[in-house]
CSV table of N, CA, C and O in Angstrom, one decimal:
chain,number,residue,atom,x,y,z
A,1,UNK,N,0.9,-1.2,0.0
A,1,UNK,CA,0.0,0.0,0.0
A,1,UNK,C,0.9,1.3,0.0
A,1,UNK,O,1.9,1.3,0.7
A,2,UNK,N,0.5,2.2,-0.8
A,2,UNK,CA,1.2,3.5,-0.8
A,2,UNK,C,0.3,4.6,-0.6
A,2,UNK,O,-0.6,4.9,-1.4
A,3,UNK,N,0.4,5.3,0.6
A,3,UNK,CA,-0.5,6.3,0.9
A,3,UNK,C,0.2,7.7,0.6
A,3,UNK,O,1.4,7.8,0.8
A,4,UNK,N,-0.6,8.6,0.1
A,4,UNK,CA,-0.1,9.9,-0.1
A,4,UNK,C,-1.2,10.9,0.0
A,4,UNK,O,-2.4,10.6,0.0
A,5,UNK,N,-0.9,12.2,0.2
A,5,UNK,CA,-1.9,13.3,0.2
A,5,UNK,C,-1.4,14.4,-0.6
A,5,UNK,O,-0.2,14.7,-0.6
A,6,UNK,N,-2.3,14.9,-1.4
A,6,UNK,CA,-1.9,16.0,-2.3
A,6,UNK,C,-2.4,17.3,-1.6
A,6,UNK,O,-3.5,17.4,-1.2
A,7,UNK,N,-1.5,18.3,-1.5
A,7,UNK,CA,-1.8,19.6,-0.9
A,7,UNK,C,-1.9,20.6,-2.0
A,7,UNK,O,-0.9,20.8,-2.7
A,8,UNK,N,-3.0,21.2,-2.2
A,8,UNK,CA,-3.2,22.2,-3.2
A,8,UNK,C,-2.4,23.5,-2.8
A,8,UNK,O,-2.6,24.0,-1.7
A,9,UNK,N,-1.5,23.9,-3.7
A,9,UNK,CA,-0.8,25.2,-3.4
A,9,UNK,C,-1.8,26.4,-3.3
A,9,UNK,O,-2.7,26.5,-4.1
A,10,UNK,N,-1.5,27.2,-2.3
A,10,UNK,CA,-2.3,28.3,-2.0
A,10,UNK,C,-1.7,29.6,-2.3
A,10,UNK,O,-2.3,30.6,-2.6
A,11,UNK,N,-0.4,29.7,-2.4
A,11,UNK,CA,0.3,30.9,-2.5
A,11,UNK,C,0.8,31.1,-4.0
A,11,UNK,O,0.7,30.2,-4.8
A,12,UNK,N,1.2,32.3,-4.3
A,12,UNK,CA,1.7,32.6,-5.6
A,12,UNK,C,2.8,33.7,-5.5
A,12,UNK,O,2.6,34.7,-4.7
A,13,UNK,N,3.9,33.5,-6.2
A,13,UNK,CA,5.0,34.5,-6.2
A,13,UNK,C,4.5,35.5,-7.3
A,13,UNK,O,4.2,35.2,-8.4
A,14,UNK,N,4.4,36.8,-6.9
A,14,UNK,CA,4.0,37.8,-7.9
A,14,UNK,C,5.2,38.7,-8.4
A,14,UNK,O,5.0,39.3,-9.5
A,15,UNK,N,6.3,38.7,-7.7
A,15,UNK,CA,7.5,39.4,-8.2
A,15,UNK,C,8.7,38.8,-7.5
A,15,UNK,O,8.7,38.2,-6.5
A,16,UNK,N,9.9,39.1,-8.2
A,16,UNK,CA,11.2,38.7,-7.6
A,16,UNK,C,12.1,39.9,-7.9
A,16,UNK,O,12.1,40.5,-9.0
A,17,UNK,N,13.0,40.2,-7.0
A,17,UNK,CA,14.0,41.3,-7.2
A,17,UNK,C,15.3,40.8,-6.6
A,17,UNK,O,15.4,40.2,-5.5
A,18,UNK,N,16.4,41.2,-7.3
A,18,UNK,CA,17.7,40.9,-6.9
A,18,UNK,C,18.4,42.1,-6.5
A,18,UNK,O,18.4,43.1,-7.2
A,19,UNK,N,19.1,42.2,-5.3
A,19,UNK,CA,19.8,43.3,-4.8
A,19,UNK,C,21.1,42.7,-4.2
A,19,UNK,O,21.1,42.1,-3.2
A,20,UNK,N,22.2,42.9,-5.0
A,20,UNK,CA,23.5,42.2,-4.6
A,20,UNK,C,23.3,40.8,-4.7
A,20,UNK,O,22.9,40.2,-5.7
A,21,UNK,N,23.5,40.1,-3.5
A,21,UNK,CA,23.3,38.6,-3.5
A,21,UNK,C,22.0,38.2,-2.8
A,21,UNK,O,21.7,37.0,-2.7
A,22,UNK,N,21.2,39.2,-2.5
A,22,UNK,CA,19.9,38.9,-1.8
A,22,UNK,C,18.8,38.9,-2.8
A,22,UNK,O,18.6,39.9,-3.6
A,23,UNK,N,18.0,37.8,-2.8
A,23,UNK,CA,16.9,37.6,-3.7
A,23,UNK,C,15.6,37.8,-2.9
A,23,UNK,O,15.5,37.1,-1.8
A,24,UNK,N,14.7,38.7,-3.2
A,24,UNK,CA,13.4,38.9,-2.5
A,24,UNK,C,12.3,38.4,-3.4
A,24,UNK,O,12.2,38.9,-4.5
A,25,UNK,N,11.6,37.5,-2.9
A,25,UNK,CA,10.3,37.0,-3.5
A,25,UNK,C,9.1,37.6,-2.8
A,25,UNK,O,9.0,37.5,-1.6
A,26,UNK,N,8.2,38.2,-3.6
A,26,UNK,CA,7.0,38.8,-3.0
A,26,UNK,C,5.8,38.1,-3.6
A,26,UNK,O,5.8,37.7,-4.8
A,27,UNK,N,4.8,37.9,-2.8
A,27,UNK,CA,3.6,37.2,-3.3
A,27,UNK,C,2.5,37.2,-2.3
A,27,UNK,O,2.4,38.1,-1.3
A,28,UNK,N,1.5,36.3,-2.5
A,28,UNK,CA,0.4,36.2,-1.6
A,28,UNK,C,0.3,34.8,-1.0
A,28,UNK,O,0.6,33.9,-1.7
A,29,UNK,N,0.0,34.8,0.2
A,29,UNK,CA,-0.2,33.5,1.0
A,29,UNK,C,1.0,32.6,0.8
A,29,UNK,O,0.9,31.4,0.7
A,30,UNK,N,2.2,33.2,0.9
A,30,UNK,CA,3.4,32.4,0.9
A,30,UNK,C,3.7,31.7,2.2
A,30,UNK,O,3.2,32.1,3.2
A,31,UNK,N,4.3,30.5,2.1
A,31,UNK,CA,4.6,29.8,3.4
A,31,UNK,C,5.4,30.7,4.4
A,31,UNK,O,6.2,31.5,3.9
A,32,UNK,N,5.2,30.5,5.6
A,32,UNK,CA,6.0,31.3,6.7
A,32,UNK,C,7.1,30.5,7.3
A,32,UNK,O,7.9,31.1,8.0
A,33,UNK,N,7.2,29.2,7.0
A,33,UNK,CA,8.4,28.5,7.6
A,33,UNK,C,8.5,27.2,6.8
A,33,UNK,O,7.6,26.7,6.2
A,34,UNK,N,9.7,26.5,6.9
A,34,UNK,CA,9.9,25.2,6.5
A,34,UNK,C,10.0,25.0,5.0
A,34,UNK,O,9.8,23.9,4.5
A,35,UNK,N,10.3,26.1,4.2
A,35,UNK,CA,10.4,25.8,2.8
A,35,UNK,C,11.8,26.1,2.4
A,35,UNK,O,12.7,26.5,3.1
A,36,UNK,N,12.1,25.9,1.1
A,36,UNK,CA,13.4,26.2,0.5
A,36,UNK,C,13.2,27.0,-0.8
A,36,UNK,O,12.1,26.9,-1.4
A,37,UNK,N,14.3,27.6,-1.2
A,37,UNK,CA,14.3,28.4,-2.4
A,37,UNK,C,15.4,27.8,-3.3
A,37,UNK,O,16.5,27.6,-2.8
A,38,UNK,N,15.1,27.6,-4.6
A,38,UNK,CA,16.2,27.3,-5.6
A,38,UNK,C,16.1,28.3,-6.7
A,38,UNK,O,15.0,28.8,-7.1
A,39,UNK,N,17.2,28.5,-7.3
A,39,UNK,CA,17.3,29.4,-8.5
A,39,UNK,C,18.3,28.8,-9.4
A,39,UNK,O,19.5,28.5,-9.1
A,40,UNK,N,17.8,28.3,-10.6
A,40,UNK,CA,18.6,27.6,-11.5
A,40,UNK,C,19.1,26.3,-11.0
A,40,UNK,O,20.2,25.9,-11.3
A,41,UNK,N,18.3,25.7,-10.1
A,41,UNK,CA,18.7,24.4,-9.5
A,41,UNK,C,19.6,24.5,-8.3
A,41,UNK,O,20.0,23.5,-7.7
A,42,UNK,N,20.0,25.7,-8.0
A,42,UNK,CA,21.0,25.9,-6.9
A,42,UNK,C,20.2,26.5,-5.6
A,42,UNK,O,19.4,27.4,-5.8
A,43,UNK,N,20.5,25.9,-4.5
A,43,UNK,CA,19.8,26.4,-3.3
A,43,UNK,C,20.1,27.8,-2.9
A,43,UNK,O,21.3,28.3,-3.1
A,44,UNK,N,19.2,28.5,-2.4
A,44,UNK,CA,19.3,29.9,-2.0
A,44,UNK,C,18.8,29.9,-0.5
A,44,UNK,O,17.6,30.0,-0.2
A,45,UNK,N,19.7,29.8,0.5
A,45,UNK,CA,19.3,29.7,1.9
A,45,UNK,C,18.5,30.9,2.3
A,45,UNK,O,18.8,32.1,2.0
A,46,UNK,N,17.4,30.6,3.0
A,46,UNK,CA,16.4,31.6,3.4
A,46,UNK,C,16.9,32.4,4.6
A,46,UNK,O,17.3,31.8,5.6
A,47,UNK,N,16.8,33.8,4.5
A,47,UNK,CA,17.2,34.7,5.6
A,47,UNK,C,16.0,35.0,6.4
A,47,UNK,O,16.0,35.1,7.6
A,48,UNK,N,14.9,35.3,5.8
A,48,UNK,CA,13.6,35.7,6.5
A,48,UNK,C,12.4,35.4,5.6
A,48,UNK,O,12.6,35.2,4.4
A,49,UNK,N,11.3,35.2,6.2
A,49,UNK,CA,10.1,34.9,5.4
A,49,UNK,C,8.8,35.2,6.3
A,49,UNK,O,8.9,35.1,7.5
A,50,UNK,N,7.8,35.7,5.6
A,50,UNK,CA,6.5,35.8,6.2
A,50,UNK,C,5.5,35.5,5.2
A,50,UNK,O,5.8,34.9,4.1
A,51,UNK,N,4.2,35.8,5.3
A,51,UNK,CA,3.2,35.4,4.4
A,51,UNK,C,3.2,36.1,3.0
A,51,UNK,O,2.6,35.7,2.1
A,52,UNK,N,4.1,37.2,2.9
A,52,UNK,CA,4.1,38.0,1.7
A,52,UNK,C,5.5,38.1,1.1
A,52,UNK,O,5.6,38.5,-0.1
A,53,UNK,N,6.5,37.9,1.9
A,53,UNK,CA,7.9,38.1,1.4
A,53,UNK,C,8.8,37.0,1.9
A,53,UNK,O,8.7,36.6,3.1
A,54,UNK,N,9.7,36.5,1.0
A,54,UNK,CA,10.7,35.6,1.4
A,54,UNK,C,12.0,36.1,0.8
A,54,UNK,O,12.1,36.5,-0.3
A,55,UNK,N,13.1,36.2,1.7
A,55,UNK,CA,14.4,36.8,1.3
A,55,UNK,C,15.4,35.7,1.5
A,55,UNK,O,15.4,35.0,2.6
A,56,UNK,N,16.2,35.4,0.5
A,56,UNK,CA,17.3,34.5,0.6
A,56,UNK,C,18.6,35.1,0.0
A,56,UNK,O,18.6,36.0,-0.7
A,57,UNK,N,19.7,34.4,0.4
A,57,UNK,CA,21.0,34.9,-0.1
A,57,UNK,C,21.6,33.9,-1.1
A,57,UNK,O,21.7,32.7,-0.8
A,58,UNK,N,21.8,34.4,-2.3
A,58,UNK,CA,22.3,33.5,-3.4
A,58,UNK,C,23.8,33.0,-3.1
A,58,UNK,O,24.6,33.8,-2.6
A,59,UNK,N,24.0,31.7,-3.4
A,59,UNK,CA,25.3,31.1,-3.2
A,59,UNK,C,26.2,31.5,-4.3
A,59,UNK,O,25.8,31.9,-5.4
A,60,UNK,N,27.5,31.4,-4.1
A,60,UNK,CA,28.5,31.8,-5.1
A,60,UNK,C,28.4,30.9,-6.3
A,60,UNK,O,28.7,31.4,-7.4
A,61,UNK,N,27.8,29.7,-6.2
A,61,UNK,CA,27.7,28.9,-7.4
A,61,UNK,C,26.5,29.1,-8.3
A,61,UNK,O,26.2,28.3,-9.1
A,62,UNK,N,25.7,30.1,-7.9
A,62,UNK,CA,24.4,30.3,-8.7
A,62,UNK,C,24.8,30.6,-10.1
A,62,UNK,O,25.7,31.4,-10.4
A,63,UNK,N,24.0,30.0,-11.0
A,63,UNK,CA,24.3,30.3,-12.5
A,63,UNK,C,23.9,31.6,-12.9
A,63,UNK,O,22.9,32.2,-12.4
A,64,UNK,N,24.6,32.2,-13.8
A,64,UNK,CA,24.3,33.5,-14.4
A,64,UNK,C,23.1,33.3,-15.4
A,64,UNK,O,22.9,32.2,-15.9
A,65,UNK,N,22.4,34.4,-15.7
A,65,UNK,CA,21.3,34.3,-16.7
A,65,UNK,C,19.9,34.5,-16.0
A,65,UNK,O,19.8,34.7,-14.9
A,66,UNK,N,18.9,34.4,-16.9
A,66,UNK,CA,17.6,34.5,-16.4
A,66,UNK,C,17.1,33.2,-15.9
A,66,UNK,O,17.2,32.1,-16.6
A,67,UNK,N,16.5,33.1,-14.7
A,67,UNK,CA,16.0,31.9,-14.1
A,67,UNK,C,14.7,32.2,-13.3
A,67,UNK,O,14.5,33.3,-12.9
A,68,UNK,N,13.9,31.2,-13.2
A,68,UNK,CA,12.7,31.3,-12.4
A,68,UNK,C,13.0,30.8,-11.0
A,68,UNK,O,13.5,29.7,-10.9
A,69,UNK,N,12.7,31.6,-10.0
A,69,UNK,CA,12.9,31.1,-8.6
A,69,UNK,C,11.8,30.2,-8.3
A,69,UNK,O,10.6,30.4,-8.6
A,70,UNK,N,12.2,29.2,-7.5
A,70,UNK,CA,11.2,28.2,-7.0
A,70,UNK,C,11.1,28.2,-5.5
A,70,UNK,O,12.2,28.1,-4.9
A,71,UNK,N,10.0,28.4,-5.0
A,71,UNK,CA,9.7,28.4,-3.5
A,71,UNK,C,9.1,27.1,-3.2
A,71,UNK,O,8.0,26.8,-3.7
A,72,UNK,N,9.8,26.2,-2.5
A,72,UNK,CA,9.3,24.8,-2.3
A,72,UNK,C,8.9,24.7,-0.8
A,72,UNK,O,9.7,24.9,0.0
A,73,UNK,N,7.6,24.4,-0.6
A,73,UNK,CA,7.1,24.2,0.7
A,73,UNK,C,7.2,22.8,1.2
A,73,UNK,O,7.0,21.9,0.5
């Protein structure tokens, strides 16, 4: 037997901004704890988060170019 439960996502990222090495994701109903952020497949450790903003610091190995940030709950 294989049990699972699907959780419907409730939040949405509406914008992202990069300032130096800090990436700020802004949105609605974002998770407030326990998630992770990746950018181009590279982890971006979270510095702070609340229901509308998540801030993380990009690692030195983050790839250059245009990427979509993923907030994983």
